[in-house]
PDB file of C-alpha atoms and ligand atoms in Angstrom:
ATOM      1  CA  UNK X 541    -122.461  98.969  86.956  1.00 94.00           C
ATOM      2  CA  UNK X 542    -124.647  99.839  83.984  1.00 98.00           C
ATOM      3  CA  UNK X 543    -125.373  97.480  81.119  1.00 98.00           C
ATOM      4  CA  UNK X 544    -123.490  98.320  77.915  1.00 98.00           C
ATOM      5  CA  UNK X 545    -125.868  98.716  74.970  1.00 98.00           C
ATOM      6  CA  UNK X 546    -123.890  96.959  72.257  1.00 98.00           C
ATOM      7  CA  UNK X 547    -124.580  99.028  69.164  1.00 98.00           C
ATOM      8  CA  UNK X 548    -122.120  97.042  67.078  1.00 98.00           C
ATOM      9  CA  UNK X 549    -123.833  93.724  67.854  1.00 98.00           C
ATOM     10  CA  UNK X 550    -127.250  95.206  67.169  1.00 98.00           C
ATOM     11  CA  UNK X 551    -126.016  96.769  63.921  1.00 98.00           C
ATOM     12  CA  UNK X 552    -124.773  93.324  62.850  1.00 98.00           C
ATOM     13  CA  UNK X 553    -128.267  91.905  63.459  1.00 98.00           C
ATOM     14  CA  UNK X 554    -129.794  94.732  61.409  1.00 98.00           C
ATOM     15  CA  UNK X 555    -127.290  94.104  58.588  1.00 98.00           C
ATOM     16  CA  UNK X 556    -128.160  90.387  58.632  1.00 98.00           C
ATOM     17  CA  UNK X 557    -131.842  91.331  58.299  1.00 98.00           C
ATOM     18  CA  UNK X 558    -131.050  93.609  55.333  1.00 98.00           C
ATOM     19  CA  UNK X 559    -129.017  90.826  53.726  1.00 98.00           C
ATOM     20  CA  UNK X 560    -132.014  88.468  53.975  1.00 98.00           C
ATOM     21  CA  UNK X 561    -134.218  91.195  52.440  1.00 98.00           C
ATOM     22  CA  UNK X 562    -131.772  91.663  49.564  1.00 98.00           C
ATOM     23  CA  UNK X 563    -131.608  87.900  48.971  1.00 98.00           C
ATOM     24  CA  UNK X 564    -135.412  87.653  48.905  1.00 98.00           C
ATOM     25  CA  UNK X 565    -135.544  90.498  46.387  1.00 98.00           C
ATOM     26  CA  UNK X 566    -132.948  88.858  44.151  1.00 98.00           C
ATOM     27  CA  UNK X 567    -134.707  85.462  44.479  1.00 98.00           C
ATOM     28  CA  UNK X 568    -137.854  87.122  43.105  1.00 98.00           C
ATOM     29  CA  UNK X 569    -135.934  87.997  39.934  1.00 98.00           C
ATOM     30  CA  UNK X 570    -135.106  91.642  40.653  1.00 98.00           C
ATOM     31  CA  UNK X 571    -131.654  93.224  40.647  1.00 98.00           C
ATOM     32  CA  UNK X 572    -130.046  94.005  44.046  1.00 98.00           C
ATOM     33  CA  UNK X 573    -130.776  97.435  45.564  1.00 98.00           C
ATOM     34  CA  UNK X 574    -128.321 100.111  44.402  1.00 99.00           C
ATOM     35  CA  UNK X 575    -126.933 102.985  46.488  1.00 99.00           C
ATOM     36  CA  UNK X 576    -125.167 105.925  44.828  1.00 98.00           C
ATOM     37  CA  UNK X 577    -122.730 107.672  47.171  1.00 98.00           C
ATOM     38  CA  UNK X 578    -121.648 111.193  46.256  1.00 98.00           C
ATOM     39  CA  UNK X 579    -118.410 112.420  47.799  1.00 98.00           C
ATOM     40  CA  UNK X 580    -117.283 115.953  47.010  1.00 98.00           C
ATOM     41  CA  UNK X 581    -113.747 116.985  47.953  1.00 98.00           C
ATOM     42  CA  UNK X 582    -111.274 115.119  50.111  1.00 95.00           C
ATOM     43  CA  UNK X 583    -112.327 115.577  53.737  1.00 95.00           C
ATOM     44  CA  UNK X 584    -110.534 112.691  55.523  1.00 93.00           C
ATOM     45  CA  UNK X 585    -113.394 111.959  57.974  1.00 92.00           C
ATOM     46  CA  UNK X 586    -115.906 111.834  55.089  1.00 95.00           C
ATOM     47  CA  UNK X 587    -113.646 109.399  53.233  1.00 96.00           C
ATOM     48  CA  UNK X 588    -113.622 107.119  56.278  1.00 94.00           C
ATOM     49  CA  UNK X 589    -117.431 107.282  56.589  1.00 95.00           C
ATOM     50  CA  UNK X 590    -117.931 106.581  52.869  1.00 96.00           C
ATOM     51  CA  UNK X 591    -115.597 103.576  53.068  1.00 97.00           C
ATOM     52  CA  UNK X 592    -117.701 102.228  55.962  1.00 96.00           C
ATOM     53  CA  UNK X 593    -120.902 102.674  53.952  1.00 97.00           C
ATOM     54  CA  UNK X 594    -119.472 100.977  50.847  1.00 97.00           C
ATOM     55  CA  UNK X 595    -118.231  98.064  52.999  1.00 98.00           C
ATOM     56  CA  UNK X 596    -121.677  97.622  54.558  1.00 98.00           C
ATOM     57  CA  UNK X 597    -123.167  97.520  51.039  1.00 98.00           C
ATOM     58  CA  UNK X 598    -120.760  94.729  50.124  1.00 98.00           C
ATOM     59  CA  UNK X 599    -121.689  92.783  53.269  1.00 98.00           C
ATOM     60  CA  UNK X 600    -125.423  93.030  52.618  1.00 98.00           C
ATOM     61  CA  UNK X 601    -125.393  92.433  48.850  1.00 98.00           C
ATOM     62  CA  UNK X 602    -126.376  96.019  47.998  1.00 98.00           C
ATOM     63  CA  UNK X 603    -124.667  97.434  44.908  1.00 98.00           C
ATOM     64  CA  UNK X 604    -122.826 100.669  45.645  1.00 98.00           C
ATOM     65  CA  UNK X 605    -121.586 103.198  43.105  1.00 98.00           C
ATOM     66  CA  UNK X 606    -119.262 105.963  44.247  1.00 98.00           C
ATOM     67  CA  UNK X 607    -119.312 109.329  42.492  1.00 98.00           C
ATOM     68  CA  UNK X 608    -116.407 111.580  43.399  1.00 98.00           C
ATOM     69  CA  UNK X 609    -116.239 115.253  42.543  1.00 98.00           C
ATOM     70  CA  UNK X 610    -113.247 117.494  43.238  1.00 98.00           C
ATOM     71  CA  UNK X 611    -113.270 120.006  46.095  1.00 97.00           C
ATOM     72  CA  UNK X 612    -113.640 122.862  43.587  1.00 97.00           C
ATOM     73  CA  UNK X 613    -116.742 121.375  41.936  1.00 98.00           C
ATOM     74  CA  UNK X 614    -119.467 123.938  41.270  1.00 98.00           C
ATOM     75  CA  UNK X 615    -123.018 123.793  42.612  1.00 98.00           C
ATOM     76  CA  UNK X 616    -124.158 123.172  39.010  1.00 98.00           C
ATOM     77  CA  UNK X 617    -121.941 120.090  38.758  1.00 98.00           C
ATOM     78  CA  UNK X 618    -123.293 118.696  42.044  1.00 98.00           C
ATOM     79  CA  UNK X 619    -126.885 119.477  41.018  1.00 98.00           C
ATOM     80  CA  UNK X 620    -126.317 117.941  37.581  1.00 98.00           C
ATOM     81  CA  UNK X 621    -125.001 114.716  39.105  1.00 98.00           C
ATOM     82  CA  UNK X 622    -127.992 114.515  41.466  1.00 98.00           C
ATOM     83  CA  UNK X 623    -130.362 115.093  38.514  1.00 98.00           C
ATOM     84  CA  UNK X 624    -128.744 112.222  36.581  1.00 98.00           C
ATOM     85  CA  UNK X 625    -128.959 109.884  39.593  1.00 99.00           C
ATOM     86  CA  UNK X 626    -132.604 110.885  40.158  1.00 98.00           C
ATOM     87  CA  UNK X 627    -133.385 109.940  36.547  1.00 98.00           C
ATOM     88  CA  UNK X 628    -131.412 106.663  36.632  1.00 98.00           C
ATOM     89  CA  UNK X 629    -133.845 103.755  37.146  1.00 98.00           C
ATOM     90  CA  UNK X 630    -130.886 101.593  38.190  1.00 98.00           C
ATOM     91  CA  UNK X 631    -130.298 103.727  41.306  1.00 99.00           C
ATOM     92  CA  UNK X 632    -132.554 103.295  44.355  1.00 99.00           C
ATOM     93  CA  UNK X 633    -130.815 105.467  46.938  1.00 99.00           C
ATOM     94  CA  UNK X 634    -128.705 108.645  46.747  1.00 98.00           C
ATOM     95  CA  UNK X 635    -126.448 109.746  49.582  1.00 98.00           C
ATOM     96  CA  UNK X 636    -124.557 113.036  49.423  1.00 98.00           C
ATOM     97  CA  UNK X 637    -121.877 112.828  52.090  1.00 98.00           C
ATOM     98  CA  UNK X 638    -121.793 115.887  54.335  1.00 97.00           C
ATOM     99  CA  UNK X 639    -120.211 118.317  54.945  1.00 96.00           C
ATOM    100  CA  UNK X 640    -119.830 119.653  51.408  1.00 98.00           C
ATOM    101  CA  UNK X 641    -116.759 121.819  50.731  1.00 98.00           C
ATOM    102  CA  UNK X 642    -117.035 125.554  51.434  1.00 96.00           C
ATOM    103  CA  UNK X 643    -118.955 127.457  48.781  1.00 97.00           C
ATOM    104  CA  UNK X 644    -121.448 124.656  48.124  1.00 98.00           C
ATOM    105  CA  UNK X 645    -124.981 124.821  49.463  1.00 98.00           C
ATOM    106  CA  UNK X 646    -125.775 121.495  51.104  1.00 97.00           C
ATOM    107  CA  UNK X 647    -129.479 122.311  51.565  1.00 97.00           C
ATOM    108  CA  UNK X 648    -129.795 123.007  47.848  1.00 98.00           C
ATOM    109  CA  UNK X 649    -128.193 119.630  47.089  1.00 98.00           C
ATOM    110  CA  UNK X 650    -130.260 117.693  49.642  1.00 98.00           C
ATOM    111  CA  UNK X 651    -133.516 119.290  48.497  1.00 98.00           C
ATOM    112  CA  UNK X 652    -132.747 118.245  44.926  1.00 98.00           C
ATOM    113  CA  UNK X 653    -132.659 114.515  45.706  1.00 99.00           C
ATOM    114  CA  UNK X 654    -135.895 112.791  44.648  1.00 98.00           C
ATOM    115  CA  UNK X 655    -137.690 112.004  47.956  1.00 98.00           C
ATOM    116  CA  UNK X 656    -138.159 108.266  47.168  1.00 98.00           C
ATOM    117  CA  UNK X 657    -134.344 108.003  46.758  1.00 99.00           C
ATOM    118  CA  UNK X 658    -133.498 110.154  49.806  1.00 98.00           C
ATOM    119  CA  UNK X 659    -131.984 107.389  51.955  1.00 98.00           C
ATOM    120  CA  UNK X 660    -130.640 109.938  54.471  1.00 98.00           C
ATOM    121  CA  UNK X 661    -134.204 111.089  55.142  1.00 98.00           C
ATOM    122  CA  UNK X 662    -133.141 114.744  54.993  1.00 98.00           C
ATOM    123  CA  UNK X 663    -135.521 115.948  52.238  1.00 98.00           C
ATOM    124  CA  UNK X 664    -138.294 118.253  53.518  1.00 98.00           C
ATOM    125  CA  UNK X 665    -140.942 115.843  52.181  1.00 98.00           C
ATOM    126  CA  UNK X 666    -139.544 112.949  54.232  1.00 98.00           C
ATOM    127  CA  UNK X 667    -139.116 115.230  57.251  1.00 98.00           C
ATOM    128  CA  UNK X 668    -142.767 116.270  56.848  1.00 98.00           C
ATOM    129  CA  UNK X 669    -143.906 112.643  56.703  1.00 98.00           C
ATOM    130  CA  UNK X 670    -142.003 111.983  59.937  1.00 98.00           C
ATOM    131  CA  UNK X 671    -143.612 115.026  61.555  1.00 98.00           C
ATOM    132  CA  UNK X 672    -147.023 113.631  60.578  1.00 98.00           C
ATOM    133  CA  UNK X 673    -146.105 110.147  61.819  1.00 97.00           C
ATOM    134  CA  UNK X 674    -146.472 108.687  58.321  1.00 98.00           C
ATOM    135  CA  UNK X 675    -144.201 106.103  56.657  1.00 97.00           C
ATOM    136  CA  UNK X 676    -141.290 107.522  54.663  1.00 98.00           C
ATOM    137  CA  UNK X 677    -137.504 107.440  54.607  1.00 98.00           C
ATOM    138  CA  UNK X 678    -136.312 108.522  58.056  1.00 98.00           C
ATOM    139  CA  UNK X 679    -132.876 109.765  59.188  1.00 98.00           C
ATOM    140  CA  UNK X 680    -130.591 106.771  59.735  1.00 98.00           C
ATOM    141  CA  UNK X 681    -129.111 107.546  63.157  1.00 98.00           C
ATOM    142  CA  UNK X 682    -132.297 108.172  65.142  1.00 98.00           C
ATOM    143  CA  UNK X 683    -134.237 105.396  63.392  1.00 98.00           C
ATOM    144  CA  UNK X 684    -131.487 102.855  64.119  1.00 96.00           C
ATOM    145  CA  UNK X 685    -131.276 104.049  67.755  1.00 97.00           C
ATOM    146  CA  UNK X 686    -135.045 103.479  68.076  1.00 98.00           C
ATOM    147  CA  UNK X 687    -134.642 100.048  66.504  1.00 97.00           C
ATOM    148  CA  UNK X 688    -132.000  99.147  69.120  1.00 97.00           C
ATOM    149  CA  UNK X 689    -133.923 100.563  72.118  1.00 98.00           C
ATOM    150  CA  UNK X 690    -136.933  98.457  71.097  1.00 97.00           C
ATOM    151  CA  UNK X 691    -134.783  95.346  70.600  1.00 97.00           C
ATOM    152  CA  UNK X 692    -133.392  95.759  74.129  1.00 98.00           C
ATOM    153  CA  UNK X 693    -137.001  95.934  75.359  1.00 97.00           C
ATOM    154  CA  UNK X 694    -136.507  99.357  76.950  1.00 97.00           C
ATOM    155  CA  UNK X 695    -139.795 101.026  77.871  1.00 95.00           C
ATOM    156  CA  UNK X 696    -140.373 104.404  76.185  1.00 98.00           C
ATOM    157  CA  UNK X 697    -144.068 104.997  76.819  1.00 98.00           C
ATOM    158  CA  UNK X 698    -144.560 107.672  79.487  1.00 98.00           C
ATOM    159  CA  UNK X 699    -140.814 107.991  80.077  1.00 98.00           C
ATOM    160  CA  UNK X 700    -139.126 111.360  80.303  1.00 98.00           C
ATOM    161  CA  UNK X 701    -136.708 111.658  77.410  1.00 99.00           C
ATOM    162  CA  UNK X 702    -134.208 114.482  77.043  1.00 99.00           C
ATOM    163  CA  UNK X 703    -132.555 114.946  73.659  1.00 99.00           C
ATOM    164  CA  UNK X 704    -129.443 117.059  73.967  1.00 98.00           C
ATOM    165  CA  UNK X 705    -128.907 118.716  70.580  1.00 98.00           C
ATOM    166  CA  UNK X 706    -131.300 120.091  67.977  1.00 98.00           C
ATOM    167  CA  UNK X 707    -129.686 119.179  64.651  1.00 97.00           C
ATOM    168  CA  UNK X 708    -131.825 118.189  61.694  1.00 95.00           C
ATOM    169  CA  UNK X 709    -129.751 115.011  61.300  1.00 95.00           C
ATOM    170  CA  UNK X 710    -130.207 113.674  64.841  1.00 98.00           C
ATOM    171  CA  UNK X 711    -131.762 115.881  67.557  1.00 98.00           C
ATOM    172  CA  UNK X 712    -135.018 116.980  65.935  1.00 98.00           C
ATOM    173  CA  UNK X 713    -135.919 113.652  64.250  1.00 98.00           C
ATOM    174  CA  UNK X 714    -134.895 111.727  67.394  1.00 98.00           C
ATOM    175  CA  UNK X 715    -137.302 113.840  69.462  1.00 98.00           C
ATOM    176  CA  UNK X 716    -140.151 113.168  66.991  1.00 98.00           C
ATOM    177  CA  UNK X 717    -139.515 109.415  66.988  1.00 98.00           C
ATOM    178  CA  UNK X 718    -139.489 109.287  70.804  1.00 98.00           C
ATOM    179  CA  UNK X 719    -142.707 111.311  70.878  1.00 98.00           C
ATOM    180  CA  UNK X 720    -144.244 108.828  68.456  1.00 98.00           C
ATOM    181  CA  UNK X 721    -143.476 106.118  71.033  1.00 98.00           C
ATOM    182  CA  UNK X 722    -145.280 108.158  73.702  1.00 98.00           C
ATOM    183  CA  UNK X 723    -142.238 109.452  75.589  1.00 98.00           C
ATOM    184  CA  UNK X 724    -142.435 112.927  77.161  1.00 98.00           C
ATOM    185  CA  UNK X 725    -139.730 114.725  75.225  1.00 98.00           C
ATOM    186  CA  UNK X 726    -137.573 117.753  75.973  1.00 98.00           C
ATOM    187  CA  UNK X 727    -135.081 119.084  73.450  1.00 98.00           C
ATOM    188  CA  UNK X 728    -132.200 120.770  75.266  1.00 98.00           C
ATOM    189  CA  UNK X 729    -129.341 122.680  73.651  1.00 97.00           C
ATOM    190  CA  UNK X 730    -126.493 125.120  74.199  1.00 94.00           C
ATOM    191  CA  UNK X 731    -128.838 127.927  75.288  1.00 97.00           C
ATOM    192  CA  UNK X 732    -130.860 125.806  77.716  1.00 98.00           C
ATOM    193  CA  UNK X 733    -130.780 127.189  81.265  1.00 98.00           C
ATOM    194  CA  UNK X 734    -129.341 124.812  83.854  1.00 98.00           C
ATOM    195  CA  UNK X 735    -128.572 122.004  81.428  1.00 98.00           C
ATOM    196  CA  UNK X 736    -127.397 119.598  84.166  1.00 98.00           C
ATOM    197  CA  UNK X 737    -130.754 119.884  85.983  1.00 98.00           C
ATOM    198  CA  UNK X 738    -132.700 119.302  82.759  1.00 98.00           C
ATOM    199  CA  UNK X 739    -130.589 116.221  81.954  1.00 98.00           C
ATOM    200  CA  UNK X 740    -131.079 114.879  85.488  1.00 98.00           C
ATOM    201  CA  UNK X 741    -134.849 114.681  84.789  1.00 98.00           C
ATOM    202  CA  UNK X 742    -134.281 112.181  81.994  1.00 98.00           C
ATOM    203  CA  UNK X 743    -135.184 108.506  82.181  1.00 98.00           C
ATOM    204  CA  UNK X 744    -133.684 108.382  78.678  1.00 98.00           C
ATOM    205  CA  UNK X 745    -130.907 110.802  77.802  1.00 99.00           C
ATOM    206  CA  UNK X 746    -129.768 111.093  74.188  1.00 98.00           C
ATOM    207  CA  UNK X 747    -126.638 113.219  73.759  1.00 98.00           C
ATOM    208  CA  UNK X 748    -125.974 114.544  70.252  1.00 98.00           C
ATOM    209  CA  UNK X 749    -124.055 117.793  70.504  1.00 97.00           C
ATOM    210  CA  UNK X 750    -120.499 116.939  69.454  1.00 97.00           C
ATOM    211  CA  UNK X 751    -118.896 118.184  72.688  1.00 98.00           C
ATOM    212  CA  UNK X 752    -116.474 115.625  74.132  1.00 98.00           C
ATOM    213  CA  UNK X 753    -117.343 114.535  77.674  1.00 98.00           C
ATOM    214  CA  UNK X 754    -119.932 117.296  78.159  1.00 98.00           C
ATOM    215  CA  UNK X 755    -122.318 115.060  80.119  1.00 98.00           C
ATOM    216  CA  UNK X 756    -120.910 114.287  83.559  1.00 98.00           C
ATOM    217  CA  UNK X 757    -122.007 111.463  85.822  1.00 98.00           C
ATOM    218  CA  UNK X 758    -123.738 113.996  88.095  1.00 98.00           C
ATOM    219  CA  UNK X 759    -125.990 115.048  85.162  1.00 98.00           C
ATOM    220  CA  UNK X 760    -127.447 111.553  84.895  1.00 98.00           C
ATOM    221  CA  UNK X 761    -130.482 110.346  86.847  1.00 98.00           C
ATOM    222  CA  UNK X 762    -129.643 107.106  88.658  1.00 98.00           C
ATOM    223  CA  UNK X 763    -131.050 104.214  86.610  1.00 98.00           C
ATOM    224  CA  UNK X 764    -131.389 106.223  83.374  1.00 98.00           C
ATOM    225  CA  UNK X 765    -130.684 104.902  79.890  1.00 98.00           C
ATOM    226  CA  UNK X 766    -127.986 106.938  78.122  1.00 98.00           C
ATOM    227  CA  UNK X 767    -127.499 106.992  74.348  1.00 98.00           C
ATOM    228  CA  UNK X 768    -124.324 108.771  73.242  1.00 98.00           C
ATOM    229  CA  UNK X 769    -124.437 109.891  69.606  1.00 98.00           C
ATOM    230  CA  UNK X 770    -121.268 112.015  69.796  1.00 97.00           C
ATOM    231  CA  UNK X 771    -118.103 110.842  68.075  1.00 95.00           C
ATOM    232  CA  UNK X 772    -115.300 113.246  68.973  1.00 96.00           C
ATOM    233  CA  UNK X 773    -111.546 113.019  68.692  1.00 96.00           C
ATOM    234  CA  UNK X 774    -109.778 114.384  71.751  1.00 97.00           C
ATOM    235  CA  UNK X 775    -106.143 115.424  71.537  1.00 98.00           C
ATOM    236  CA  UNK X 776    -105.931 117.946  74.383  1.00 98.00           C
ATOM    237  CA  UNK X 777    -104.324 116.374  77.447  1.00 97.00           C
ATOM    238  CA  UNK X 778    -105.809 118.845  79.923  1.00 97.00           C
ATOM    239  CA  UNK X 779    -109.360 118.170  78.665  1.00 98.00           C
ATOM    240  CA  UNK X 780    -108.689 114.435  78.536  1.00 98.00           C
ATOM    241  CA  UNK X 781    -107.428 114.392  82.127  1.00 97.00           C
ATOM    242  CA  UNK X 782    -110.743 115.903  83.221  1.00 97.00           C
ATOM    243  CA  UNK X 783    -113.137 113.808  81.158  1.00 98.00           C
ATOM    244  CA  UNK X 784    -111.319 110.475  81.439  1.00 98.00           C
ATOM    245  CA  UNK X 785    -110.894 110.516  85.249  1.00 97.00           C
ATOM    246  CA  UNK X 786    -112.784 107.201  85.341  1.00 97.00           C
ATOM    247  CA  UNK X 787    -111.321 105.815  82.084  1.00 97.00           C
ATOM    248  CA  UNK X 788    -107.547 105.501  82.506  1.00 97.00           C
ATOM    249  CA  UNK X 789    -107.278 103.408  79.329  1.00 97.00           C
ATOM    250  CA  UNK X 790    -108.553 106.281  77.188  1.00 98.00           C
ATOM    251  CA  UNK X 791    -105.953 108.576  78.690  1.00 97.00           C
ATOM    252  CA  UNK X 792    -103.239 106.006  77.958  1.00 97.00           C
ATOM    253  CA  UNK X 793    -104.418 105.699  74.355  1.00 98.00           C
ATOM    254  CA  UNK X 794    -104.297 109.470  73.916  1.00 97.00           C
ATOM    255  CA  UNK X 795    -100.759 109.620  75.302  1.00 96.00           C
ATOM    256  CA  UNK X 796     -99.639 106.744  73.074  1.00 98.00           C
ATOM    257  CA  UNK X 797    -101.391 107.788  69.852  1.00 98.00           C
ATOM    258  CA  UNK X 798    -101.854 111.538  70.191  1.00 97.00           C
ATOM    259  CA  UNK X 799    -105.643 111.287  70.099  1.00 97.00           C
ATOM    260  CA  UNK X 800    -108.583 109.176  71.199  1.00 97.00           C
ATOM    261  CA  UNK X 801    -112.266 108.861  70.256  1.00 97.00           C
ATOM    262  CA  UNK X 802    -114.919 109.651  72.809  1.00 97.00           C
ATOM    263  CA  UNK X 803    -118.568 110.570  73.001  1.00 98.00           C
ATOM    264  CA  UNK X 804    -120.486 113.515  74.447  1.00 98.00           C
ATOM    265  CA  UNK X 805    -120.905 111.560  77.690  1.00 98.00           C
ATOM    266  CA  UNK X 806    -118.204 110.693  80.230  1.00 98.00           C
ATOM    267  CA  UNK X 807    -118.622 106.960  79.766  1.00 98.00           C
ATOM    268  CA  UNK X 808    -116.780 105.858  82.912  1.00 98.00           C
ATOM    269  CA  UNK X 809    -118.867 108.180  85.101  1.00 98.00           C
ATOM    270  CA  UNK X 810    -122.117 107.208  83.340  1.00 98.00           C
ATOM    271  CA  UNK X 811    -121.390 103.513  83.934  1.00 98.00           C
ATOM    272  CA  UNK X 812    -121.529 104.157  87.693  1.00 98.00           C
ATOM    273  CA  UNK X 813    -124.954 105.872  87.675  1.00 98.00           C
ATOM    274  CA  UNK X 814    -126.963 104.769  84.656  1.00 98.00           C
ATOM    275  CA  UNK X 815    -128.885 101.579  83.985  1.00 98.00           C
ATOM    276  CA  UNK X 816    -127.589 101.251  80.426  1.00 98.00           C
ATOM    277  CA  UNK X 817    -125.107 103.198  78.280  1.00 98.00           C
ATOM    278  CA  UNK X 818    -123.892 103.075  74.665  1.00 98.00           C
ATOM    279  CA  UNK X 819    -120.101 103.130  74.305  1.00 98.00           C
ATOM    280  CA  UNK X 820    -118.046 105.223  71.853  1.00 98.00           C
ATOM    281  CA  UNK X 821    -116.824 103.754  69.589  1.00 96.00           C
ATOM    282  CA  UNK X 822    -119.018 100.675  69.063  1.00 96.00           C
ATOM    283  CA  UNK X 823    -122.346 102.235  70.023  1.00 97.00           C
ATOM    284  CA  UNK X 824    -124.335 104.500  67.758  1.00 97.00           C
ATOM    285  CA  UNK X 825    -121.724 104.742  64.950  1.00 95.00           C
ATOM    286  CA  UNK X 826    -122.307 101.227  63.538  1.00 97.00           C
ATOM    287  CA  UNK X 827    -126.080 101.695  63.964  1.00 97.00           C
ATOM    288  CA  UNK X 828    -126.084 104.693  61.605  1.00 97.00           C
ATOM    289  CA  UNK X 829    -124.626 102.632  58.779  1.00 97.00           C
ATOM    290  CA  UNK X 830    -127.057  99.780  59.476  1.00 98.00           C
ATOM    291  CA  UNK X 831    -129.912 102.324  59.337  1.00 98.00           C
ATOM    292  CA  UNK X 832    -128.654 103.471  55.935  1.00 98.00           C
ATOM    293  CA  UNK X 833    -128.668  99.907  54.610  1.00 98.00           C
ATOM    294  CA  UNK X 834    -132.245  99.446  55.919  1.00 98.00           C
ATOM    295  CA  UNK X 835    -133.295 102.645  54.148  1.00 98.00           C
ATOM    296  CA  UNK X 836    -131.633 101.588  50.889  1.00 98.00           C
ATOM    297  CA  UNK X 837    -133.487  98.273  50.952  1.00 98.00           C
ATOM    298  CA  UNK X 838    -136.722 100.142  51.746  1.00 98.00           C
ATOM    299  CA  UNK X 839    -136.095 102.585  48.859  1.00 98.00           C
ATOM    300  CA  UNK X 840    -135.696  99.682  46.419  1.00 98.00           C
ATOM    301  CA  UNK X 841    -139.094  98.136  47.170  1.00 91.00           C
TER     302      UNK X 841
HETATM  303  N1  GUN H 461    -122.147 113.426  57.647  1.00 65.21           N
HETATM  304  C1  GUN H 461    -122.279 113.233  58.966  1.00 65.21           C
HETATM  305  N2  GUN H 461    -123.393 112.520  59.218  1.00 65.21           N
HETATM  306  C2  GUN H 461    -123.980 112.281  58.039  1.00 65.21           C
HETATM  307  C3  GUN H 461    -125.170 111.592  57.652  1.00 65.21           C
HETATM  308  O1  GUN H 461    -125.926 111.046  58.453  1.00 65.21           O
HETATM  309  N3  GUN H 461    -125.418 111.567  56.316  1.00 65.21           N
HETATM  310  C4  GUN H 461    -124.623 112.168  55.409  1.00 65.21           C
HETATM  311  N4  GUN H 461    -124.961 112.103  54.133  1.00 65.21           N
HETATM  312  N5  GUN H 461    -123.510 112.801  55.729  1.00 65.21           N
HETATM  313  C5  GUN H 461    -123.207 112.868  57.039  1.00 65.21           C
END
C-alpha cells in the first residue's frame, strides 16, 4: 500500500509558518499583511474558494478585504477596482477569483494587477521571472506542491516527471519548478499520443487536467509518486461505478448525497501501485490556500 501524502497536515504546517512570519512583522511595528480578494458574480464554487481563503487569512493573522462586484459588472469597473487596489499602500496582495463571468476578459484583469501585488503569480512579469529561475511571486498550487514534496524528502533530481495538463495556473509552472529541481520533465495533455504509456514512464506523476478518474492504476509506474491536483464532483453513477471500483465508500457517498469529490487519479487503484499518493479531498486543495498565504506574506515584505 502506498503512503498517503497528507496535504492537509502539510498545509497546516505552512500556515503555522506564515502565522509566525506575520507575528514577527507585527512585532517589528508594521501592520499585518493585507490581501484584497475580488469576487465578481455569484459562482457557487468561487464563493466556497473565497470563503476558504478568507478563513486562512483569519487563521494566520493576515487582514483580508473582500470586494464583490455583480455578475453584470463591466470590464471598466473591474479594471477600475484593480487600479484602486494597486494604488492603495494598505493592500499587499490582490487576488481576482477565477473564472470571471462571461463577457469579462480575465487576462486583461490579471495583467492589470501590479506584479509586486500579484499573489496568484499569474502576471506575465512573474511568469517570466519563474521561466528565468529568478525570485518572484509564483503560482500557489505548484509552489505549495513543491514545498510538500521537499518536506517529505522525495528525490526530484534526475527523476522522470510527467505533468499531465498544460494550464497556466498549474501544468506549465509545475513543469518549470520541477525542471528547476533537475527533474526530467514531460508535459502531457489531451493530444498526447498513448497517454498511458507516457504516464507509465513517470517516477513522479502530477495530474492536473480536471477529468475525474482519468488516471488508472495501470497508467502508474510501480513505486511512483502521484500528485493529484484535480478536484472534480462526480454525479454520474455509471462513471462512478467504473472509477470507484476500488473505493466502495466513494460510491456509497455518491448514492447517499447525489455527488462525491474525486481527483483525476483513481485513488484506490493508485494506492495499490504507487509509492505515495495525494488524496482528494485533503491533498493539494489545502496546499493551494497555504501557498496563497505564503505569497501574501512575501508580497508584504
Ligand atoms: N480559480 C481556480 N483556481 C484559481 C487560482 O489559483 N486563483 C484564482 N484567483 N482563481 C482560481
